[in-house]
XYZ file of C-alpha atoms in Angstrom:
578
model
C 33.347 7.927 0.380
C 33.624 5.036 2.821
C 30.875 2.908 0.441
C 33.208 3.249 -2.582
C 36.598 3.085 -0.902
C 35.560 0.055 1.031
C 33.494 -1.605 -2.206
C 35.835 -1.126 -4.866
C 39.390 -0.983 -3.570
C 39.375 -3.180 -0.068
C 39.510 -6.643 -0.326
C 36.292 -8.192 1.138
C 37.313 -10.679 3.910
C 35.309 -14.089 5.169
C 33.932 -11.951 7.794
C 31.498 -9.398 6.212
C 29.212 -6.392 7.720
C 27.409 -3.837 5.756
C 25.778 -0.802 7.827
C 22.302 0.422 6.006
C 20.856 4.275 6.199
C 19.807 7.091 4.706
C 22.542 9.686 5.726
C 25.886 9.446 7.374
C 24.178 10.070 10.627
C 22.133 6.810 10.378
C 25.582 4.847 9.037
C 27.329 5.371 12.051
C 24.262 4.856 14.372
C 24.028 2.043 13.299
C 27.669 1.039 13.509
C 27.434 2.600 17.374
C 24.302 -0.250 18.409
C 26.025 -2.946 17.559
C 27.802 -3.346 21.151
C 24.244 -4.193 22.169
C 23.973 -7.028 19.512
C 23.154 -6.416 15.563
C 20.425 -4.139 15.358
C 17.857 -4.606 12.288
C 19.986 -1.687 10.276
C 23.182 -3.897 9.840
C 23.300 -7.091 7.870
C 26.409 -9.702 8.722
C 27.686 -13.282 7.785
C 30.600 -15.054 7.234
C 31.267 -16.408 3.794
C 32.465 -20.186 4.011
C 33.735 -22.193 0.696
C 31.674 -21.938 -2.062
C 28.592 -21.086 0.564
C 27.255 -18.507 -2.668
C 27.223 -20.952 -5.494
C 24.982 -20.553 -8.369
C 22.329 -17.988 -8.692
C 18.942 -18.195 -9.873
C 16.499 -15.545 -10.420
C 12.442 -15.766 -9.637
C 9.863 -13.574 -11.111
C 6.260 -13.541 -9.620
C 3.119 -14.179 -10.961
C 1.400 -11.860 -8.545
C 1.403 -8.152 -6.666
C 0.765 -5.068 -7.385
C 3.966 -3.476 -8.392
C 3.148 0.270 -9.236
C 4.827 1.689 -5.978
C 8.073 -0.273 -6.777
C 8.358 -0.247 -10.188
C 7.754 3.811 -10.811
C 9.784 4.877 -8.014
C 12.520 2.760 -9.425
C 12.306 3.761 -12.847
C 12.655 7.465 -11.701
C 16.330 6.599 -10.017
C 17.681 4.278 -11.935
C 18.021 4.752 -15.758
C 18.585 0.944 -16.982
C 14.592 0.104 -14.809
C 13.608 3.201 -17.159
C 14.956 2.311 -20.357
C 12.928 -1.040 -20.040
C 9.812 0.682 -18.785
C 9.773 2.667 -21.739
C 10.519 -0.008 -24.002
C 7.664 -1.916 -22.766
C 5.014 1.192 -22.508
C 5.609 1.658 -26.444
C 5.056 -2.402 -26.913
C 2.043 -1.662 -24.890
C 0.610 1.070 -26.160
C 0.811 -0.921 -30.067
C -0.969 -3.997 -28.106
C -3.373 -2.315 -26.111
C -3.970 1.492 -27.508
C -3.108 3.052 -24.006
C -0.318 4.681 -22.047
C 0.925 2.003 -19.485
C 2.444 5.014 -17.282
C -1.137 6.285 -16.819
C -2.354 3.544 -15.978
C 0.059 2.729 -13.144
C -0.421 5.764 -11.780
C -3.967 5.328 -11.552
C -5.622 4.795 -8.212
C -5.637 1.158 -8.040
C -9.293 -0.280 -8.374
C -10.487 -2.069 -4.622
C -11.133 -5.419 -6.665
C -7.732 -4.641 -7.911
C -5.655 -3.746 -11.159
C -7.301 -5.257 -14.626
C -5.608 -8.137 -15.697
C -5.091 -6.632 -18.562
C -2.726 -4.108 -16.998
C -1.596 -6.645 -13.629
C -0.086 -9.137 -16.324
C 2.243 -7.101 -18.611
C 3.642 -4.781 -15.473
C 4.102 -8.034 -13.684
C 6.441 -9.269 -16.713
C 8.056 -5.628 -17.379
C 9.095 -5.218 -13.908
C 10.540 -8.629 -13.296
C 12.766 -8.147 -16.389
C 13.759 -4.596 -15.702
C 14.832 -5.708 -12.251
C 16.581 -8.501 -13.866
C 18.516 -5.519 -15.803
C 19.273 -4.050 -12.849
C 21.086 -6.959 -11.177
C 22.760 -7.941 -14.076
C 23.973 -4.056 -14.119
C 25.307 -4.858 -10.725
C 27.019 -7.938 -11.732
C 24.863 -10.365 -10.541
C 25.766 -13.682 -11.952
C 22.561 -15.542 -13.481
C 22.506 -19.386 -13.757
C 19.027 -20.138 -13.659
C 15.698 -18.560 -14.510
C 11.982 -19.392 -13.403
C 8.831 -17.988 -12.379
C 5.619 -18.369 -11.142
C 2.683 -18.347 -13.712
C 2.940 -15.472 -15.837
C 6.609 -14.456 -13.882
C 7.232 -17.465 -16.493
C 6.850 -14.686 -19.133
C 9.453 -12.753 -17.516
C 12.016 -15.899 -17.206
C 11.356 -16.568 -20.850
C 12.665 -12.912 -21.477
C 15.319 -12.470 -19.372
C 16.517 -16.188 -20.608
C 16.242 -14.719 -24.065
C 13.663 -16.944 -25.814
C 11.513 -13.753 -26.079
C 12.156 -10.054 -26.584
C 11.195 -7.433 -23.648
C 8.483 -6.276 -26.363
C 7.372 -8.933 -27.365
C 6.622 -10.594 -23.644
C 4.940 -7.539 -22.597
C 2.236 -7.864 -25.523
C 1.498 -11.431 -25.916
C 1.086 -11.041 -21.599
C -1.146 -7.875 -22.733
C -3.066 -9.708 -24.897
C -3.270 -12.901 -22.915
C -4.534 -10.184 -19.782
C -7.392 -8.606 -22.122
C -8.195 -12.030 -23.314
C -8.731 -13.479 -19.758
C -10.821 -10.420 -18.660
C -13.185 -10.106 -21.571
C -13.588 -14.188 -21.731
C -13.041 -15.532 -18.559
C -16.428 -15.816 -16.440
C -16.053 -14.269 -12.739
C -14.047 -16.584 -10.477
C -12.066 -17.344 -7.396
C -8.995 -18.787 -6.098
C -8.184 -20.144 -2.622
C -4.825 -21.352 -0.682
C -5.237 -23.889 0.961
C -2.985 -24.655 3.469
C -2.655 -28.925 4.128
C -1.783 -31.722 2.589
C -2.868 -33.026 -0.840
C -5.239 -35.874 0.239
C -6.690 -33.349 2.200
C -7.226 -30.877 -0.430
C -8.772 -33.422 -2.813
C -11.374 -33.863 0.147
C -12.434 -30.299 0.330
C -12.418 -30.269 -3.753
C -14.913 -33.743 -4.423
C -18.033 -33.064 -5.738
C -17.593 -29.372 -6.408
C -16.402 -27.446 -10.014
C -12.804 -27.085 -8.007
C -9.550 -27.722 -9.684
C -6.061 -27.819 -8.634
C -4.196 -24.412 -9.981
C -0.952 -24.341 -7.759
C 1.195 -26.768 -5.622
C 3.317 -24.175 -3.990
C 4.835 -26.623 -0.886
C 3.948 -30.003 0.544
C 1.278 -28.263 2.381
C 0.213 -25.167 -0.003
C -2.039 -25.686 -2.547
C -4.915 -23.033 -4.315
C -7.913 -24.370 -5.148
C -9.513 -22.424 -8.374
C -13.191 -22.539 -9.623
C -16.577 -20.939 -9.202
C -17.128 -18.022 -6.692
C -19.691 -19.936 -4.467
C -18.037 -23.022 -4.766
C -14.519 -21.399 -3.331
C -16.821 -19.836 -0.517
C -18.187 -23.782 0.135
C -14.652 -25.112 0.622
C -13.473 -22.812 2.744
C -16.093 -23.022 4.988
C -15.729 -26.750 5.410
C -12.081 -26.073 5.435
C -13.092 -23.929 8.518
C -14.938 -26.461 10.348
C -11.997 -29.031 9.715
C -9.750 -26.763 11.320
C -7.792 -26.160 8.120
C -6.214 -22.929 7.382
C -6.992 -21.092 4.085
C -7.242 -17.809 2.692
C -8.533 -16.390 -0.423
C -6.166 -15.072 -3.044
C -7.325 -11.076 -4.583
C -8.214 -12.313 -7.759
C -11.749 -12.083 -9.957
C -10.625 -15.188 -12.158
C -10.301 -19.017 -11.718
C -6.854 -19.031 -13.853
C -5.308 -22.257 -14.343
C -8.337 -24.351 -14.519
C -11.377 -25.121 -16.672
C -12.728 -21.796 -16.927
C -9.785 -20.427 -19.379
C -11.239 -22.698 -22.113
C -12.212 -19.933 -24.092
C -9.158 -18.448 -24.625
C -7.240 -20.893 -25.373
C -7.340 -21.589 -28.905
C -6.658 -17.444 -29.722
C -4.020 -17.181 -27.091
C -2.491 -20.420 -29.266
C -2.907 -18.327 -32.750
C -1.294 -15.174 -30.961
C 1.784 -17.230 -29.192
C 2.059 -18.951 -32.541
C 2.944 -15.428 -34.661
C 5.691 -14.579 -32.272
C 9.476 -14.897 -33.040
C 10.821 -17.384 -30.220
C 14.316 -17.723 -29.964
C 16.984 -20.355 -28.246
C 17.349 -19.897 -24.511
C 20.804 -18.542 -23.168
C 20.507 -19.568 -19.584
C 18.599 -22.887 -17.942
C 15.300 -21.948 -17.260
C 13.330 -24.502 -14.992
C 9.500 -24.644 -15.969
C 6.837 -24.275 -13.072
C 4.680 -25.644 -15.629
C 6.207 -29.324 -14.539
C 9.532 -28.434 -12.883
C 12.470 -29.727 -15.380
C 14.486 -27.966 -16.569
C 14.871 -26.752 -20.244
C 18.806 -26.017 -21.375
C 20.413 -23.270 -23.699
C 19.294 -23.492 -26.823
C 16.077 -24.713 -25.929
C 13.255 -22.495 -28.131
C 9.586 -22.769 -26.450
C 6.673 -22.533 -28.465
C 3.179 -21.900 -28.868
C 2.057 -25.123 -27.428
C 3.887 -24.460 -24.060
C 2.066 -21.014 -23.731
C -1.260 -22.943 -23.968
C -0.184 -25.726 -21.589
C 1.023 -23.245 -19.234
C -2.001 -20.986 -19.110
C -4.201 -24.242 -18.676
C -2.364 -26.673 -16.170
C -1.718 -26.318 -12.916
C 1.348 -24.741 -11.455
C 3.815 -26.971 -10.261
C 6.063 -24.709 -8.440
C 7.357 -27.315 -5.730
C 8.235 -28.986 -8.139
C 10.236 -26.122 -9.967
C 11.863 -25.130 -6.612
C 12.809 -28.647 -5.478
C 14.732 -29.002 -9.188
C 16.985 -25.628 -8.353
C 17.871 -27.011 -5.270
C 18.833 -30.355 -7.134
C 20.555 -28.178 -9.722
C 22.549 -27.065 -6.420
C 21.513 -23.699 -6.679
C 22.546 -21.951 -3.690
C 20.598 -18.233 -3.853
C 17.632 -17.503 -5.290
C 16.896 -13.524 -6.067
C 13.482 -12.603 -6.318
C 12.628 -10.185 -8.887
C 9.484 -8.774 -7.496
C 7.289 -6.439 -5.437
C 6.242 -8.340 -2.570
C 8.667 -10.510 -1.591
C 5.942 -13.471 -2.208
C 8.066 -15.983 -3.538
C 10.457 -15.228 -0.907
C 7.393 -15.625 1.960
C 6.062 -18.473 0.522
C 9.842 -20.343 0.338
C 9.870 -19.659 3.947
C 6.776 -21.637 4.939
C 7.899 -25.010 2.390
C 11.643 -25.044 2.573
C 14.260 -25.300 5.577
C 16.159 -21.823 6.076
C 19.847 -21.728 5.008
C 22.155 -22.516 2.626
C 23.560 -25.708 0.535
C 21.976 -28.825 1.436
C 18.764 -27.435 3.175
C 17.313 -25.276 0.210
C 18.304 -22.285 -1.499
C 18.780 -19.245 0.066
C 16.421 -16.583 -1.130
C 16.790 -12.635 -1.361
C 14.117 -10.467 -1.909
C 14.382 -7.676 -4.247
C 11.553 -5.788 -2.484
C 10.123 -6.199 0.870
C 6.893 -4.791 2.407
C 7.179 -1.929 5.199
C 10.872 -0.773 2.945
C 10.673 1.557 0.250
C 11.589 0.168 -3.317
C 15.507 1.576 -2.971
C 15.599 0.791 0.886
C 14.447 -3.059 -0.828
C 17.129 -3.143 -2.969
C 20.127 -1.958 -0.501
C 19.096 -4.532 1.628
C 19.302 -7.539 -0.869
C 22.705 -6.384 -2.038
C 23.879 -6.634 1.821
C 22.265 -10.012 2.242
C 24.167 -10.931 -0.775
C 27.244 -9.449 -0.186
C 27.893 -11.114 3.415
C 26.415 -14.657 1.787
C 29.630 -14.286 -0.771
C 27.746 -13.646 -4.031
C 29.874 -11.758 -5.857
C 28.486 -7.861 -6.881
C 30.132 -5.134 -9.280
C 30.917 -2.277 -6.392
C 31.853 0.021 -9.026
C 28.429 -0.840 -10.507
C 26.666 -0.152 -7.485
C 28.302 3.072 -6.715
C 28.142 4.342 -10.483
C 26.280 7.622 -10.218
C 25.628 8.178 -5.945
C 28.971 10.284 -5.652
C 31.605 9.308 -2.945
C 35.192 9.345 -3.883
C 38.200 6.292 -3.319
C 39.661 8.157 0.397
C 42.285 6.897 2.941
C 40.505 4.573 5.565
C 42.051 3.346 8.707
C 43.570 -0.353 8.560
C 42.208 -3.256 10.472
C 43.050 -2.862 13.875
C 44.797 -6.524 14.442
C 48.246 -5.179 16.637
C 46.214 -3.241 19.044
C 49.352 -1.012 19.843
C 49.142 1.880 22.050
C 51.024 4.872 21.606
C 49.426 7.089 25.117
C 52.551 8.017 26.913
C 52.640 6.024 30.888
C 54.020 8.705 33.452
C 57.503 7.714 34.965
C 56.830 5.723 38.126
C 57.769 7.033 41.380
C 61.297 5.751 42.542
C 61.817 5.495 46.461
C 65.807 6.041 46.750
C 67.696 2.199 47.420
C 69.943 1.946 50.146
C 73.767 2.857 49.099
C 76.134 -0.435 47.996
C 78.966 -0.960 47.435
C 79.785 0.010 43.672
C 80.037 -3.098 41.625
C 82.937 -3.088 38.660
C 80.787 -2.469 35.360
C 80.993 -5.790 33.282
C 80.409 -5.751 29.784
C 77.126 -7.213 28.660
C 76.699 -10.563 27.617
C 76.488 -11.095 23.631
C 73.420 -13.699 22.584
C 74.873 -15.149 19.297
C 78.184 -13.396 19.726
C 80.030 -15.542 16.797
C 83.128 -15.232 18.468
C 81.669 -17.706 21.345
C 82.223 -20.925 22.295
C 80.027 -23.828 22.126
C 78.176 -22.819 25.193
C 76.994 -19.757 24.398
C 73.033 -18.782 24.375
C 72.681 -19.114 20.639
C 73.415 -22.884 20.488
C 70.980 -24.873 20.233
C 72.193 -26.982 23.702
C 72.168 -23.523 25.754
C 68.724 -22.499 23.762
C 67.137 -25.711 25.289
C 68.293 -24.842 28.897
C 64.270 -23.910 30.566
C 64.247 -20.292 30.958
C 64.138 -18.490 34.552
C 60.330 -17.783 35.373
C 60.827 -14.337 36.799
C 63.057 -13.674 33.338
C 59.698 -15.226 31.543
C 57.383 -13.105 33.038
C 59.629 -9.991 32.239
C 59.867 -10.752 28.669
C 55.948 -11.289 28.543
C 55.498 -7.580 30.535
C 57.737 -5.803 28.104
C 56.238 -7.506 25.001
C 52.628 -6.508 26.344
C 53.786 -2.887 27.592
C 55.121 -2.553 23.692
C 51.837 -3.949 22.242
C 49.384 -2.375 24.397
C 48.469 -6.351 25.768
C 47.778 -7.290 28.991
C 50.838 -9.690 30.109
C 48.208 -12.582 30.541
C 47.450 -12.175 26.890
C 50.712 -13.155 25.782
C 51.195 -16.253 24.931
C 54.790 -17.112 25.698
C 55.162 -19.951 22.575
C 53.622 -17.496 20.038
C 56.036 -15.343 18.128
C 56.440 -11.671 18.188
C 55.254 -10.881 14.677
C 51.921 -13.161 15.660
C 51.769 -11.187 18.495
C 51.859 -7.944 16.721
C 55.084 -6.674 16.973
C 57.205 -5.089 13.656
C 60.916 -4.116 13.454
C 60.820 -0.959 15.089
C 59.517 -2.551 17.774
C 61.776 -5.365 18.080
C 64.342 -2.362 17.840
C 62.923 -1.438 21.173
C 62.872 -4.287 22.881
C 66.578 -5.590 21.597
C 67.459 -1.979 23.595
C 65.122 -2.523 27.061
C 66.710 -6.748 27.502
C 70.032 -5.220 27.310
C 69.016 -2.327 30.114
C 67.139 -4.756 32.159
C 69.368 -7.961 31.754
C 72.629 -6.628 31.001
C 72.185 -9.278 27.830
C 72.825 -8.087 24.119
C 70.380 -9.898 22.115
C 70.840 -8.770 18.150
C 67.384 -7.703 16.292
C 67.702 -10.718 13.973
C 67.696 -12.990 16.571
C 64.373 -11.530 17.459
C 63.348 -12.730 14.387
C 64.641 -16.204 14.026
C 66.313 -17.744 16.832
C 64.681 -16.304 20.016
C 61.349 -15.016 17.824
C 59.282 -16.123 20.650
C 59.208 -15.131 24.510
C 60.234 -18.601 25.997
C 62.878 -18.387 23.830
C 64.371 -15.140 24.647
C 63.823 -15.935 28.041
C 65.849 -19.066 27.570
C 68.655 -17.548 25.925
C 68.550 -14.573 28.732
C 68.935 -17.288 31.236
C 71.518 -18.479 29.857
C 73.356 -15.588 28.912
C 73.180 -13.447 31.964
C 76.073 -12.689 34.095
C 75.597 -14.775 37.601
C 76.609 -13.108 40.635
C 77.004 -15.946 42.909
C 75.605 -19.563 43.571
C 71.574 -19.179 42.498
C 72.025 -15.683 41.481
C 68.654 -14.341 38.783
C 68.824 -11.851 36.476
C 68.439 -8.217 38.000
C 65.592 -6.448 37.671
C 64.367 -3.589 35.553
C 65.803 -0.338 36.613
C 63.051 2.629 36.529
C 64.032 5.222 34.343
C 65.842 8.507 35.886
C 62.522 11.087 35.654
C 62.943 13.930 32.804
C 64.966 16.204 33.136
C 67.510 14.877 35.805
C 71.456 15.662 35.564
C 72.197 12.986 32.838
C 69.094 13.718 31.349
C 68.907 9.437 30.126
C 65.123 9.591 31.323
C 64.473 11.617 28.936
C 66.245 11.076 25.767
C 69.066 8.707 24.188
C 72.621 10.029 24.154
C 73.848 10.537 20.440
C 75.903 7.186 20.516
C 72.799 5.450 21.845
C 71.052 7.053 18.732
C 73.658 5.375 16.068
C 73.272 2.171 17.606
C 69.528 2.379 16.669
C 70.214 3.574 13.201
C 72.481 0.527 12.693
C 70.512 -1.592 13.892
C 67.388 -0.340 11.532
C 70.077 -0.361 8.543
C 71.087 -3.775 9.370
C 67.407 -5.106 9.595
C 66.455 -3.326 6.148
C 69.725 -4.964 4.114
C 68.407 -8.558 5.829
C 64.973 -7.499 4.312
C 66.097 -6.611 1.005
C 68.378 -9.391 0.478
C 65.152 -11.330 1.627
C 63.001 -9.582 -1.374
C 65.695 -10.520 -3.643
C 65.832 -13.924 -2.776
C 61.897 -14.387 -3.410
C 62.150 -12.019 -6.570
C 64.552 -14.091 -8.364
């Protein structure tokens, strides 16, 4: 209830928080830790500006994604639709059922690459139908070697079917052809990684950062370099692969993975899609062909390249459509953290240690408090929870706990003192001196009058008197009408000094003011005479019975005044209507 109410009917504010969990339990848990700081279960930011600007989406070119993509497919219909969609494609490529084979035990050396390839591409796109299902705006596409598939598909140049078979047969063809290989990351510079790679098969297959690089070539001669990597000090580590893609030894495939691109259908792009193959950008309407498939399956990957052009582009978050989160983790180690000017921002679809939905919720929080804008109705299609009455933000602070009457310790008797009628703060039948013109307004106010207006204006907003700021108005402060009501009642009890409820809102709308206009309105006594003070209220249920409830006549002079304040309104509401 509070998910959809708060998604779909609220207005979302600068200042965003989104609570994750599994049960209502675990919701407000997690709202009760956050006295002792945010803990890991809540997700907040503050969206500044344009701080979301355009969105691009990444698809990997590695990871295993059986235990996302399944568990996915099971919950939400639009990953299954696409799953399906590509099992048939696969099944006419490859003769088998790609469902079995995901469910399959994975292999220690790994899936075939004949089955790692097409899910690879089938589960970037269907997450890429997800997000778009949640109103994800897309500007840019890329990915990361055959995640380029996927890009090409989502962008439009290729149908879903069609980029699952031609990454099916490009798979088979790279198994059956290819002669066992390796690949290693290297993590240094690139003068430094043409050092290890002299005088061995090695090739250059990725630049992933300044200081990433994999190395690709013949088993032994992968083992060699890292081991005088090792003695140089220089970190590597070896990727889970049985193939040196991207370099010499895909020769043999080359020329039929050409024939097989060049019977496809390609289409004009809809969206930009930036080419790890050498990192510019191709526009809409841009149609690849089967001489880009070959390049790309033979040169190197230039994904710094690709990565520094988003940010260029001005591309502010980057979504990963993915398992892993590798994109995301590798991002991380080659570009500065935040948001516009210091590299995109990127957001995970999955992460490792979360289950595949868990992933998810937690992207659309990161997204939500970074600004990008999401379809709440979307994202609470189908998971119940109806639009309910939630409490308002809690800016006035008001207190409504009723204060016992204080003790009163009896004064000594005086001599009675004539009753006076009250003084009348913008009484229009007085003179030039009286407290509503502006030369008695700018007499300075008594402090002991100050101090009282600041204790009743905190004592009616549940404030402490230190918190009022005597130059800020009531409404800032937190007061409405009926309060102002109140108060218009307690200065003329505790000042003898009738101040109308309009003034409260225009002439005295502050507490210097009103304590100005007391000053100079209250009856003096004698030579340096103040203001008396507050009387405490008779206890409940004395003689008169005032302690305890207005007389009748005191009742009608509320009403008028509320009837008086509500025409002043509505002539207001005319005025801007028309």
């Amino acid at each position: 209830d509070v998910v959809r109410t708060a998604g779909t009917v609220r207005r979302h504010l600068r200042h965003r928080l989104v609570a994750l969990g599994g049960s209502t339990a675990a919701l407000a848990g997690a709202l009760d830790r956050l006295a002792a700081g945010p803990p890991v279960d809540v997700v907040t930011g503050e969206v500044g500006g344009d701080a979301a600007g355009p969105v691009a989406l990444a698809f990997p070119g590695q990871g295993d994604v059986r235990d996302a993509l399944l568990p996915l497919a099971a919950r939400f219909p639009v990953v299954r639709a696409a799953l399906d969609e590509a099992a048939d494609a696969y099944r006419e490529a490859r003769g088998g059922g790609l469902d079995a084979l995901l469910r399959a035990d994975r292999p220690a050396t790994g899936r075939p690459t004949d089955v790692a390839q097409p899910t690879l591409v089938v589960a970037g796109v269907a997450l890429a139908e997800l997000w778009r299902s949640w109103g994800l705006p897309v500007d840019h596409v890329l990915g990361h070697s055959v995640g380029e598939y996927a890009a090409l598909g989502v962008a439009g140049a290729l149908s879903l079917a069609d980029a699952v078979r031609l990454a099916a047969h490009r798979g088979r063809l790279m198994a059956d052809h290819l002669p066992p290989g390796a690949m290693l990351a290297v993590l240094a510079d690139r003068p430094t990684v043409d050092a290890l790679a002299t005088g061995s098969p090695l090739e250059l297959a990725a630049v992933n950062g300044p200081t990433q690089h994999v190395l690709a070539g013949p088993p032994d001669a992968v083992a060699a370099a890292a081991d005088r990597a090792a003695r140089l000090g220089v970190a590597t580590r070896r990727l889970p692969v049985d193939r040196a893609f991207h370099s010499a030894a895909v020769a043999p495939v080359l020329g039929p993975l050409r024939e097989m691109a060049a019977a496809v259908e390609f289409r004009q792009t809809r969206l930009p899609l930036v080419s790890a193959l050498d990192g510019r950008v191709r526009p809409p309407g841009w149609r690849p062909d089967a001489e880009h498939l070959w390049r790309h399956a033979r040169e190197p990957v230039r994904w710094h390249d690709a990565v520094s052009t988003l940010a260029a582009e001005g591309v502010a978050t980057v979504v990963e459509a993915g398992a892993d989160g590798v994109l995301t983790a590798l991002a991380a180690t080659t570009i500065p953290a935040g948001g516009t000017g210091a590299g995109p921002r990127w957001v995970p679809s999955q992460r490792r240690g979360f289950d595949p939905a868990a992933g998810l919720w937690r992207a659309v929080a990161e997204l939500h408090v970074a600004g990008v804008p999401l379809d709440w109705s979307a994202l609470a299609d189908g998971h119940g929870g109806r639009r309910v009455t939630l409490p308002s933000y809690p800016f006035q602070r008001r207190r409504f706990w009723v204060t016992p009457a204080p003790s009163v310790t009896p004064a000594p008797a005086a001599a009675p003192v004539p009753a006076a009628a009250p003084a009348f703060v913008g009484d229009p039948s007085a003179d030039a001196a009286s407290p509503a013109s502006p030369a008695s307004l700018a007499s300075p106010a008594d402090g002991a009058v100050l101090e009282r207006v600041r204790a009743l204006t905190a004592e009616r907003l549940g404030l402490a008197a230190a918190e009022v700021d005597p130059d800020t108005g009531f409404f800032a402060l937190g007061a409405d009408s009926l309060l102002l009501i109140t108060m218009s009642r307690e200065i003329e009890r505790d000042f003898a000094v009738r101040v109308p409820v309009r003034d409260l809102f225009t002439t005295v709308d502050t507490p210097r003011r009103l304590a100005t206009a007391i000053t100079a309105a209250a009856p003096q006594t004698g030579p340096g005479a103040t203001p008396p003070a507050a009387s405490p209220p008779a206890a409940a249920g004395g003689p008169s019975g005032d302690g305890a409830r207005p007389v009748p006549g005191e009742l009608v002079g509320v009403v008028r005044q509320q009837l008086d304040l509500m025409r002043q309104q509505l002539a207001l509401l005319g005025a801007a209507a028309g």
